[in-house]
Short mmCIF file of C-alpha atoms in Angstrom, two decimals:
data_model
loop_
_atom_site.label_atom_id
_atom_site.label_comp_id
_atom_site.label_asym_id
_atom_site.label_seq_id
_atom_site.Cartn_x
_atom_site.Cartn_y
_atom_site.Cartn_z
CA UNK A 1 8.13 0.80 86.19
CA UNK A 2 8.33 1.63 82.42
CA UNK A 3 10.56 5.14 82.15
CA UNK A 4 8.68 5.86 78.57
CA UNK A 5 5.13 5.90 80.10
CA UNK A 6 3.76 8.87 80.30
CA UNK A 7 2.62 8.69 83.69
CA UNK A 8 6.25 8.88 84.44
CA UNK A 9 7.25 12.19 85.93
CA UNK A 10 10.51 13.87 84.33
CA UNK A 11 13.35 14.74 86.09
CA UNK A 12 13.96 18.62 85.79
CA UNK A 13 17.35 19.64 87.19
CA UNK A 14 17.45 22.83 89.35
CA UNK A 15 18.68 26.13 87.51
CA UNK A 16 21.68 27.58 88.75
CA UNK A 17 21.18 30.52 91.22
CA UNK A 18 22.32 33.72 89.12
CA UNK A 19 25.35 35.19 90.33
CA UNK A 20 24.92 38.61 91.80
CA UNK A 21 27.06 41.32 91.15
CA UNK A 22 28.70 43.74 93.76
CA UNK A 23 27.20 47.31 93.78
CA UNK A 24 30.34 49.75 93.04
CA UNK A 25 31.90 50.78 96.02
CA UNK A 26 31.15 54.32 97.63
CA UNK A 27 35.14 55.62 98.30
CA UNK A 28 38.26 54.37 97.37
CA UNK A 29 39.42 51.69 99.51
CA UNK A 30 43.03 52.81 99.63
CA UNK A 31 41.72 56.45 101.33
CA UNK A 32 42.40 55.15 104.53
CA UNK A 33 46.27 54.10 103.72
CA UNK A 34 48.31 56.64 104.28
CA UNK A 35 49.90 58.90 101.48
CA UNK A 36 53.32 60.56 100.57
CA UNK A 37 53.54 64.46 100.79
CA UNK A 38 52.76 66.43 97.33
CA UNK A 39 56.07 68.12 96.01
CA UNK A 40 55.12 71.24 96.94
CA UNK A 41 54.34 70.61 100.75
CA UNK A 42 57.76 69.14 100.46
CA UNK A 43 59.45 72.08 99.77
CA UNK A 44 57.46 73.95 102.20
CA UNK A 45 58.58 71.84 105.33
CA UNK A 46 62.11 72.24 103.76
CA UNK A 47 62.24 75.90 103.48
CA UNK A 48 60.38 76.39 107.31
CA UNK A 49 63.46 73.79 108.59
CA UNK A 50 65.78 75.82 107.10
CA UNK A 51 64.20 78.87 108.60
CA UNK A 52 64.57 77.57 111.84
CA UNK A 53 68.11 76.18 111.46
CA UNK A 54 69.03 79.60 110.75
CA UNK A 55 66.73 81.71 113.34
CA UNK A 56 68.65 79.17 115.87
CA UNK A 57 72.14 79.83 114.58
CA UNK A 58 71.54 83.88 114.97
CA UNK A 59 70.43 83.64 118.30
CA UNK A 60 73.40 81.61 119.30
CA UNK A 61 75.60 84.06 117.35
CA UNK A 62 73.79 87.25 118.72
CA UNK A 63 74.38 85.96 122.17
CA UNK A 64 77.89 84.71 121.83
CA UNK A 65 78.65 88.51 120.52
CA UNK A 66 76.09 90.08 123.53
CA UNK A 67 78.69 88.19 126.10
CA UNK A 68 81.88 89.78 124.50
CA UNK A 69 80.61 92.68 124.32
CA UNK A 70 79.48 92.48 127.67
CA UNK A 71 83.25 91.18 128.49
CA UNK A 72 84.99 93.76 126.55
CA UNK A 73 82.40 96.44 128.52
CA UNK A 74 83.44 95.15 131.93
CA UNK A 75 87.21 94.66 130.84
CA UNK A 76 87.54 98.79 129.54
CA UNK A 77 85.24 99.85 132.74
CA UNK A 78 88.51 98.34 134.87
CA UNK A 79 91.13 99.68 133.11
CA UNK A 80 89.09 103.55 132.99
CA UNK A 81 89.33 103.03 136.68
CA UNK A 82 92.33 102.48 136.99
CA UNK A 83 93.69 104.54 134.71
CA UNK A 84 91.27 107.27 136.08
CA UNK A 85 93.94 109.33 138.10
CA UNK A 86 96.28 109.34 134.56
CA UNK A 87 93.98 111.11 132.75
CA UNK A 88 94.34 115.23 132.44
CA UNK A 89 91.90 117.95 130.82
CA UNK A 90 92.40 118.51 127.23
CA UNK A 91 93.58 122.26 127.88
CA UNK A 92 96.53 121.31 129.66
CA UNK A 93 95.48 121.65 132.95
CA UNK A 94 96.64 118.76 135.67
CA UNK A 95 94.35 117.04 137.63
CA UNK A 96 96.15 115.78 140.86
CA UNK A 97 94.86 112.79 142.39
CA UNK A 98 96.32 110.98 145.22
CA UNK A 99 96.40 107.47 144.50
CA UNK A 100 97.16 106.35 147.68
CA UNK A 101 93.65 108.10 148.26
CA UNK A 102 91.48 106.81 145.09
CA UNK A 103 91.70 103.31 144.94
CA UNK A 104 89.50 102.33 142.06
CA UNK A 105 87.75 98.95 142.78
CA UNK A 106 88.58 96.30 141.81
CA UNK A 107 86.38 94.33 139.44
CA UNK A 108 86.20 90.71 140.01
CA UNK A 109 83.65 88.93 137.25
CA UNK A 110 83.46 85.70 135.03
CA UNK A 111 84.87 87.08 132.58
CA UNK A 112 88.35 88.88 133.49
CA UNK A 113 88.60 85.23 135.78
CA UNK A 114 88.75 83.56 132.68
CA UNK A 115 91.00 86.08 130.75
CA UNK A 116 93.28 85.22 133.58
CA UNK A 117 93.59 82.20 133.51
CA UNK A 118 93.82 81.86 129.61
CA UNK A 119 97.42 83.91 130.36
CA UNK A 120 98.61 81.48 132.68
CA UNK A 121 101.06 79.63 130.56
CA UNK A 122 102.20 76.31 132.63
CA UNK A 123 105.64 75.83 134.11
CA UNK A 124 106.20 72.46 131.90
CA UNK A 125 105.52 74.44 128.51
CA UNK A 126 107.98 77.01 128.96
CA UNK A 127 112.30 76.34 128.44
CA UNK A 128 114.71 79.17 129.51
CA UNK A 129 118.22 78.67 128.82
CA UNK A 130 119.36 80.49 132.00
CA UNK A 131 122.57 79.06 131.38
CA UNK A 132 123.33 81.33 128.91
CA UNK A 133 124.05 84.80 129.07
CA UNK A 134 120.57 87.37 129.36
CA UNK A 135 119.62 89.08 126.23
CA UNK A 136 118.78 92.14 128.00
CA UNK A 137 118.05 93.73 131.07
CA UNK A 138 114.57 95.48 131.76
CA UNK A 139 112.81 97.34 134.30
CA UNK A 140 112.85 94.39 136.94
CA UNK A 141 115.29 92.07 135.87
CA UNK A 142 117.17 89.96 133.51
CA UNK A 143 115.27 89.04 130.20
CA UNK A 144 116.32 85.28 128.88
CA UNK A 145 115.70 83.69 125.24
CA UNK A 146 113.18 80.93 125.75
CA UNK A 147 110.84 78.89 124.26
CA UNK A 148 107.40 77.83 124.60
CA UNK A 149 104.28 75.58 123.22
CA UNK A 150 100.99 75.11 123.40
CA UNK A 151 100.49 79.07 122.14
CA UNK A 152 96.83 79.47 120.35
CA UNK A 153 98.65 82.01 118.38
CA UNK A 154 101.21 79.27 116.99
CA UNK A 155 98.68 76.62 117.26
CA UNK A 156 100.86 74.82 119.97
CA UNK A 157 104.44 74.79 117.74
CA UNK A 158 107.14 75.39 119.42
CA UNK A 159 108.22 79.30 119.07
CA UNK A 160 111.24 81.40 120.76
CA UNK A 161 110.55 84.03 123.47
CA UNK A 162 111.87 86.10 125.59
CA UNK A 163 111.20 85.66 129.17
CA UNK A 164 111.33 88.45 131.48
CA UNK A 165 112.03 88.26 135.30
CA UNK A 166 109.65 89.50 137.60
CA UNK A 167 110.51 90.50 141.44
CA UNK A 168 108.89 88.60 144.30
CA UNK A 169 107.74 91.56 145.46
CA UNK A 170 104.58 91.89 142.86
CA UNK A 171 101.77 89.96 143.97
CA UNK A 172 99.88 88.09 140.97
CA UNK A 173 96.89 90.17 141.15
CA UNK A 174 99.23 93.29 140.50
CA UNK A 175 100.64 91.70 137.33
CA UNK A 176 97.25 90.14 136.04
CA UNK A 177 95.64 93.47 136.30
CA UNK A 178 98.55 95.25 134.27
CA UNK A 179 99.01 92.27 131.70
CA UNK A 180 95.52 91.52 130.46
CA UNK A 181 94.89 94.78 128.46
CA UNK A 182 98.20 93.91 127.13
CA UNK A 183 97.86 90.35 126.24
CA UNK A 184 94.33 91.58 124.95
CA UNK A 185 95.78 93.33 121.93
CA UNK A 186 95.94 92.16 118.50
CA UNK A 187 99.57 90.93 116.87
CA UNK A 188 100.79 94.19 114.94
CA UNK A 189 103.84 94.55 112.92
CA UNK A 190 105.57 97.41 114.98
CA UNK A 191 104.87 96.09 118.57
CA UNK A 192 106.29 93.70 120.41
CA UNK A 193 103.11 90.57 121.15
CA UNK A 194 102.67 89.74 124.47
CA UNK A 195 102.00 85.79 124.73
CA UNK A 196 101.30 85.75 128.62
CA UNK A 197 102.79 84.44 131.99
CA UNK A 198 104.19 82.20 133.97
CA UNK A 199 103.35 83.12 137.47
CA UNK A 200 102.96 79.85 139.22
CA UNK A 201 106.42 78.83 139.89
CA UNK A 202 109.24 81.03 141.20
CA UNK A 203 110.55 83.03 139.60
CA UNK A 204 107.75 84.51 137.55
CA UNK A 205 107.94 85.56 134.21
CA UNK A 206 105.97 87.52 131.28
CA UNK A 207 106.73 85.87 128.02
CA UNK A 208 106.69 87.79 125.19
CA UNK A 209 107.51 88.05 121.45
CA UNK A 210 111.41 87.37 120.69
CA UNK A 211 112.85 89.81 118.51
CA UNK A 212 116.47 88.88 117.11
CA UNK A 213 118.43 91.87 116.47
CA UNK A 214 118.53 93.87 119.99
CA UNK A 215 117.74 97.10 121.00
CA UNK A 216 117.70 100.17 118.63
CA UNK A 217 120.05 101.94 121.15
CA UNK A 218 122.50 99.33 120.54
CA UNK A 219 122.30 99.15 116.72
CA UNK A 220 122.57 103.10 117.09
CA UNK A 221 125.29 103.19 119.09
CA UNK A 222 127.55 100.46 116.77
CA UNK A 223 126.41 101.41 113.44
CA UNK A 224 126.27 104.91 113.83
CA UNK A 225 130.15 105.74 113.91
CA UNK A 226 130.32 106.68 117.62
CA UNK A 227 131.20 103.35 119.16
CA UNK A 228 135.06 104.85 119.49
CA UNK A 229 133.44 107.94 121.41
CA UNK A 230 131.73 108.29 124.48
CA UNK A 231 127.83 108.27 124.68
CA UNK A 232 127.89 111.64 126.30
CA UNK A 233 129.89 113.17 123.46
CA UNK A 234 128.98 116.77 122.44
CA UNK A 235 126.25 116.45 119.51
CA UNK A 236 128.24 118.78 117.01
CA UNK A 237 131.68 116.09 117.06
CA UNK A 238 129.32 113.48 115.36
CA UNK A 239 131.64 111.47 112.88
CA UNK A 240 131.45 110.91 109.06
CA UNK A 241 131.70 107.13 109.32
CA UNK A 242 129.07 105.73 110.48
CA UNK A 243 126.69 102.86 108.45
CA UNK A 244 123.15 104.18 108.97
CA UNK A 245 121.41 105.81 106.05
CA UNK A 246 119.06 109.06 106.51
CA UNK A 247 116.37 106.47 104.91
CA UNK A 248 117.08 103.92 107.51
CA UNK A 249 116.65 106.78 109.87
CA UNK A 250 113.11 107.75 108.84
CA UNK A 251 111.94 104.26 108.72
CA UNK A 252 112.50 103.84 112.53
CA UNK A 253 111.30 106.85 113.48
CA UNK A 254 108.06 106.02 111.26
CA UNK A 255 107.90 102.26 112.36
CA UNK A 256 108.02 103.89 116.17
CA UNK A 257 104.83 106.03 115.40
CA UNK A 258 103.05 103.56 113.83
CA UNK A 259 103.21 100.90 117.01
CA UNK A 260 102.46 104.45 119.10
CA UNK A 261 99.82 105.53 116.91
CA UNK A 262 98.25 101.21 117.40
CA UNK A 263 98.88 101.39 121.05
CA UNK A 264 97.20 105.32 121.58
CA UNK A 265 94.55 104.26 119.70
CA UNK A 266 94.12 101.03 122.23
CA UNK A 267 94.11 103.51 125.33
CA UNK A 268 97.57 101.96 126.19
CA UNK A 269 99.92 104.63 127.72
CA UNK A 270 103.62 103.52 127.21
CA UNK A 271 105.25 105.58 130.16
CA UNK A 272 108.79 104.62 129.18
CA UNK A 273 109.60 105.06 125.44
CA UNK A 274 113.23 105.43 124.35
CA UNK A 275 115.53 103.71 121.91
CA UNK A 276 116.65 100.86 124.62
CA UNK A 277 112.56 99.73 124.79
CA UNK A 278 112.54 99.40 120.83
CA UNK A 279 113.68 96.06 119.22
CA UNK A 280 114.47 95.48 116.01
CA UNK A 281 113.16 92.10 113.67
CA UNK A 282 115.99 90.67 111.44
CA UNK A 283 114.82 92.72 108.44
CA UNK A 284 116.00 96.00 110.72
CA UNK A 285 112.00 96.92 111.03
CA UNK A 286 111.30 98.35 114.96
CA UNK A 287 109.25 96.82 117.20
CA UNK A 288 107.62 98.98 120.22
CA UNK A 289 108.59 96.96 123.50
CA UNK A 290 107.69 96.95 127.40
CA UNK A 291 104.97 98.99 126.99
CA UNK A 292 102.37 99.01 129.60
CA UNK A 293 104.20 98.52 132.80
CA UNK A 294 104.86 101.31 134.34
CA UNK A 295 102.15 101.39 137.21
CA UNK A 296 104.49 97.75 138.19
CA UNK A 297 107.45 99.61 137.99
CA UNK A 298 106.30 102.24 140.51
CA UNK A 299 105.40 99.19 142.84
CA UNK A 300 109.10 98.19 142.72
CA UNK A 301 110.99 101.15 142.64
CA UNK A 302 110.78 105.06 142.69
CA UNK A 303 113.88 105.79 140.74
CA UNK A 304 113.50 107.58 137.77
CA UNK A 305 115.58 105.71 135.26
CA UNK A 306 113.67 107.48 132.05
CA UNK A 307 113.50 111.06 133.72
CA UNK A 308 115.56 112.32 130.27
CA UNK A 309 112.58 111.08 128.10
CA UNK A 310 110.04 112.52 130.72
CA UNK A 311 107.96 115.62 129.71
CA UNK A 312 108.00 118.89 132.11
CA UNK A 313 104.42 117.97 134.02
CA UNK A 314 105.45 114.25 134.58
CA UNK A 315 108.35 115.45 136.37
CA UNK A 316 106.34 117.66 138.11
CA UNK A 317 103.46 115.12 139.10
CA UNK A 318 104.86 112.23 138.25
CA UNK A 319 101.42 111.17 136.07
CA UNK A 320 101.68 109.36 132.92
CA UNK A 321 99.90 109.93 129.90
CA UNK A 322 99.58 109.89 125.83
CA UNK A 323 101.18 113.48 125.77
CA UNK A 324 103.78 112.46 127.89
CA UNK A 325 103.98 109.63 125.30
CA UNK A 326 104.47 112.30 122.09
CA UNK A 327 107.17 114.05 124.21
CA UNK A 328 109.22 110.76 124.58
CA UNK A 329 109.10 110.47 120.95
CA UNK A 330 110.37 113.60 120.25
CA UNK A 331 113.76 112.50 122.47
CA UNK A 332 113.63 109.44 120.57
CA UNK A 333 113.57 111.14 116.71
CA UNK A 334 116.64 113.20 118.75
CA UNK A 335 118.55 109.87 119.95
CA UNK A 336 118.27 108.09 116.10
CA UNK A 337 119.30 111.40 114.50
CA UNK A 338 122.35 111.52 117.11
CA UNK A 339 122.99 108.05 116.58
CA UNK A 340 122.05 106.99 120.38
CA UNK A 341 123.69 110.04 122.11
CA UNK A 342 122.30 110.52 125.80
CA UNK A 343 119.53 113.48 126.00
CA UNK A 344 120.71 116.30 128.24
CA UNK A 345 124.39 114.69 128.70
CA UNK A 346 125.36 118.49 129.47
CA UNK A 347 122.65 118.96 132.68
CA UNK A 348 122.08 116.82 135.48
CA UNK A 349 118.83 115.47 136.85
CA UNK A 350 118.65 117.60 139.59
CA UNK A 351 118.81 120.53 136.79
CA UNK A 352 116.53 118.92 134.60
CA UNK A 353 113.23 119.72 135.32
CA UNK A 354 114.39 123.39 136.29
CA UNK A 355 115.75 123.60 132.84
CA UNK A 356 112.81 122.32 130.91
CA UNK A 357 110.36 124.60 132.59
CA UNK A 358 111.84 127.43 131.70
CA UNK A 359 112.01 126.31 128.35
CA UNK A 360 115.22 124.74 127.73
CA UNK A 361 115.27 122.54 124.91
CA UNK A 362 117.02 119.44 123.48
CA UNK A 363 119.55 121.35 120.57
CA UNK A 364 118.43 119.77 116.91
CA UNK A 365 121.42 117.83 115.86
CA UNK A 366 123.88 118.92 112.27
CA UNK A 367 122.45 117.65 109.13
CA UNK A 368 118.93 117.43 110.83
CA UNK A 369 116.30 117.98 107.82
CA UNK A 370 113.72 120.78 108.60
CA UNK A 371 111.11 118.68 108.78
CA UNK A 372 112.45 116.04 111.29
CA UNK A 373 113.84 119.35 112.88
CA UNK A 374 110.00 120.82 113.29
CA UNK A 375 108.69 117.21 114.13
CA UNK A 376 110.67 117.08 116.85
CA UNK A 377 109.85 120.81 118.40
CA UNK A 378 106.10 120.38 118.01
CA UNK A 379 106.34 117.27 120.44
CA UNK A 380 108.06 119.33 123.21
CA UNK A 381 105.25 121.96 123.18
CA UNK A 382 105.19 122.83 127.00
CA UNK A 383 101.31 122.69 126.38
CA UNK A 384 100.67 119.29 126.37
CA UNK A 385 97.12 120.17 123.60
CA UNK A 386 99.64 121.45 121.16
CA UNK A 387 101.57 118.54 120.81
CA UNK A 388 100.65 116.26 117.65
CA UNK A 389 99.40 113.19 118.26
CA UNK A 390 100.79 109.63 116.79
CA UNK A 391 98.38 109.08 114.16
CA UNK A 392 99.62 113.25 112.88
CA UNK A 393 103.24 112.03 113.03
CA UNK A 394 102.69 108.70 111.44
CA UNK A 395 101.33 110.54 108.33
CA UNK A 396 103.73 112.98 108.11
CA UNK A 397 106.35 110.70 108.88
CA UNK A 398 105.08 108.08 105.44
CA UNK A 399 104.84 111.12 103.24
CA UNK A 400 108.58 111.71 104.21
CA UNK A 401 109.24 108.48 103.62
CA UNK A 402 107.50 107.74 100.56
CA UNK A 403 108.72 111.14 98.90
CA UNK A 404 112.44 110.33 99.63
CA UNK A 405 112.72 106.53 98.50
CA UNK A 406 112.90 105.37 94.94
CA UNK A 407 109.98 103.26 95.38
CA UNK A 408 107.80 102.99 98.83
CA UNK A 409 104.36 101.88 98.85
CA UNK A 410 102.12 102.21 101.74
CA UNK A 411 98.71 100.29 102.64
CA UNK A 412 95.88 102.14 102.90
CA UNK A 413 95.75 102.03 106.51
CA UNK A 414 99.59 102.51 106.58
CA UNK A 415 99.63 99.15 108.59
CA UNK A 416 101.39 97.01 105.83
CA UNK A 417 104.17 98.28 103.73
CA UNK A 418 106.88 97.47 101.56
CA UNK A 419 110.55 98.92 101.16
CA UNK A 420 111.81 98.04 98.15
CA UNK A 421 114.98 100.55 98.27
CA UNK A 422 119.14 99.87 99.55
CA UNK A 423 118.03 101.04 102.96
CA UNK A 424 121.94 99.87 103.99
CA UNK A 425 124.64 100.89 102.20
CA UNK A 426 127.07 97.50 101.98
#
């Protein structure tokens, strides 16, 4: 076949199809991924997290605080009861109660449970040195220097104490009941801290703070020039040569009232104050001691041993009570200004409470100031409304104080102060 005739058909190749083009899509095709939070809703979910965290923390707070509250309610409900046949009427007038009669009951929750046995100090913690001779003797036995550890108060170091015997005859719930409200109270510079007990082992034991320097009676009684004469010595042969300055003599009697004026104001009733229950620190600052316990020292024994430091309606009823308190005082501004001279040496306790009813009177001692003289007279008011109360005597006492020193400064509160005077004479 010829290719050039014309008959020939020619090859036509096929045109390419055109290429269609895709519409534009209707969304975004990443709308369905998922997206990171603007900056704002960021902060948002921040701030309502931290307004949870917080709403959370208050609630746990307010309820923590609602149960100690609620601890501290049920703890001063027990100790109104019992102390319920103590009280008097403000205008002097007794109220006799029969204890034996009025037995408040006793309140058994959660909470005092616990407080009891957070005082429980074990056996294994605790060294006495028996061996050695006592450091004192107190209302039911010897007291021994110890130590202990393991003390929150310390945070478990090792730290002296003194350990004082307890009779066999107490049962534990006697001594828990009486020791709590103690062992509740806050460390304060003028009264002795009481750590807890040992009650599980015989014999038992309250541990308390150890305070170096003994008794007051005893530094009284060596410094203040009557060591060479008897106790019972006639007030007016006091001797020229003793060591204690009249400064050194206000600052007990003002370190006393301001451990009273802590402990009055903590509804604790001290029921035996006198120079042998105040200790004194190695800087010769006093310390209020065995405070508390005198509703266990009625369980052991019946003898009046502080019946000389006892206002006129205790030894009539035989209640204790703040105003009782104020009137022990008084004795005790009488024993430091005598230099630890026994109250009422001249009378006998038979005579005593005779005497003081019809208004006999401890005799102010020579070189007594005025003011320490009136001090004194105002606490042995035979009404017991007309005595002053601590917080009265601790202010009078620091403006004393502060007007006679060359330099004294006192807190606001009065609860921390500073001497900065020769308080001894060398």
């Amino acid at each position: 076949m010829d290719v050039n005739s014309p008959d020939t058909p020619t090859y036509i190749p096929p045109k390419p199809a055109e290429r269609s083009t895709l519409p534009p899509p209707d969304s975004d095709p990443c709308s369905s991924c998922p997206r990171l939070l603007p900056e704002w809703a960021l902060a948002v979910l921040i701030v309502l997290l931290l307004v949870v965290a917080i709403s959370v923390g208050l609630n746990v707070m307010f309820v923590y605080k609602k149960r100690r509250l609620q601890r501290d309610l049920a703890i001063k409900a027990h100790l109104d009861m019992q102390k319920s046949s103590y009280t008097r009427k403000s205008n002097g007038n007794d109220i006799a109660q029969d204890r034996k009669a009025v037995k408040p009951p006793i309140l058994r929750t959660k909470t005092i449970a616990l407080k009891k046995s957070r005082i429980e100090i074990p056996r294994e913690n605790i060294g006495i040195s028996v061996s050695l001779r006592s450091i004192g003797d107190g209302q039911f036995g010897h007291v021994w220097k110890g130590e202990t550890r393991g003390l929150t108060v310390n945070d478990g170091h090792v730290i002296p104490v003194a350990a004082r015997e307890l009779p066999a005859s107490l049962t534990d719930d006697d001594i828990l009941d009486n020791l709590v409200p103690l062992w509740s109270l806050k460390t304060h510079e003028n009264v002795v801290q009481v750590f807890g007990c040992c009650l599980k082992t015989e014999p038992s034991y309250i541990l308390t703070e150890y305070v170096p320097n003994g008794t007051l009676f005893t530094y009284l009684r060596t410094n203040g020039g009557i060591a060479r004469t008897s106790v019972y010595a006639n007030i007016d042969t006091l001797e020229a040569d003793h060591q204690i300055t009249v400064m050194e003599q206000n600052l007990f009697a003002f370190d006393v009232a301001n451990g009273m004026e802590y402990l009055a104001n903590k509804k604790v009733i001290h029921g035996n104050l006198c120079a042998h229950n105040i200790l004194l620190t190695g800087e010769k600052r006093c310390k209020v001691a065995d405070f508390g316990l005198t509703t266990l020292s009625n369980l052991v024994t019946k003898d009046g041993i502080y019946e000389m430091w006892m206002s006129p309606e205790r030894l009539s009823d035989g209640l204790c009570s703040a105003e009782d308190d104020v009137w022990a005082y008084g004795v005790l501004v009488w024993e430091i200004m005598t230099y630890g001279r026994r109250p009422y040496s001249e009378l006998g306790k038979e005579n005593l409470q005779e005497m003081l009813i019809s208004g006999y009177r401890l005799i102010v001692p020579q070189g007594c100031d005025q003011t320490t003289a009136n001090l004194m007279k105002s606490c042995w008011q035979e009404k017991e409304g007309e005595r002053p109360t601590f917080e009265k005597i601790k202010n009078q006492l620091g403006d004393k104080v502060e007007e006679e020193a060359d330099y004294f400064a006192l807190g606001s509160n009065m609860d921390s102060y500073y001497a900065c005077v020769n308080v001894i004479d060398s």
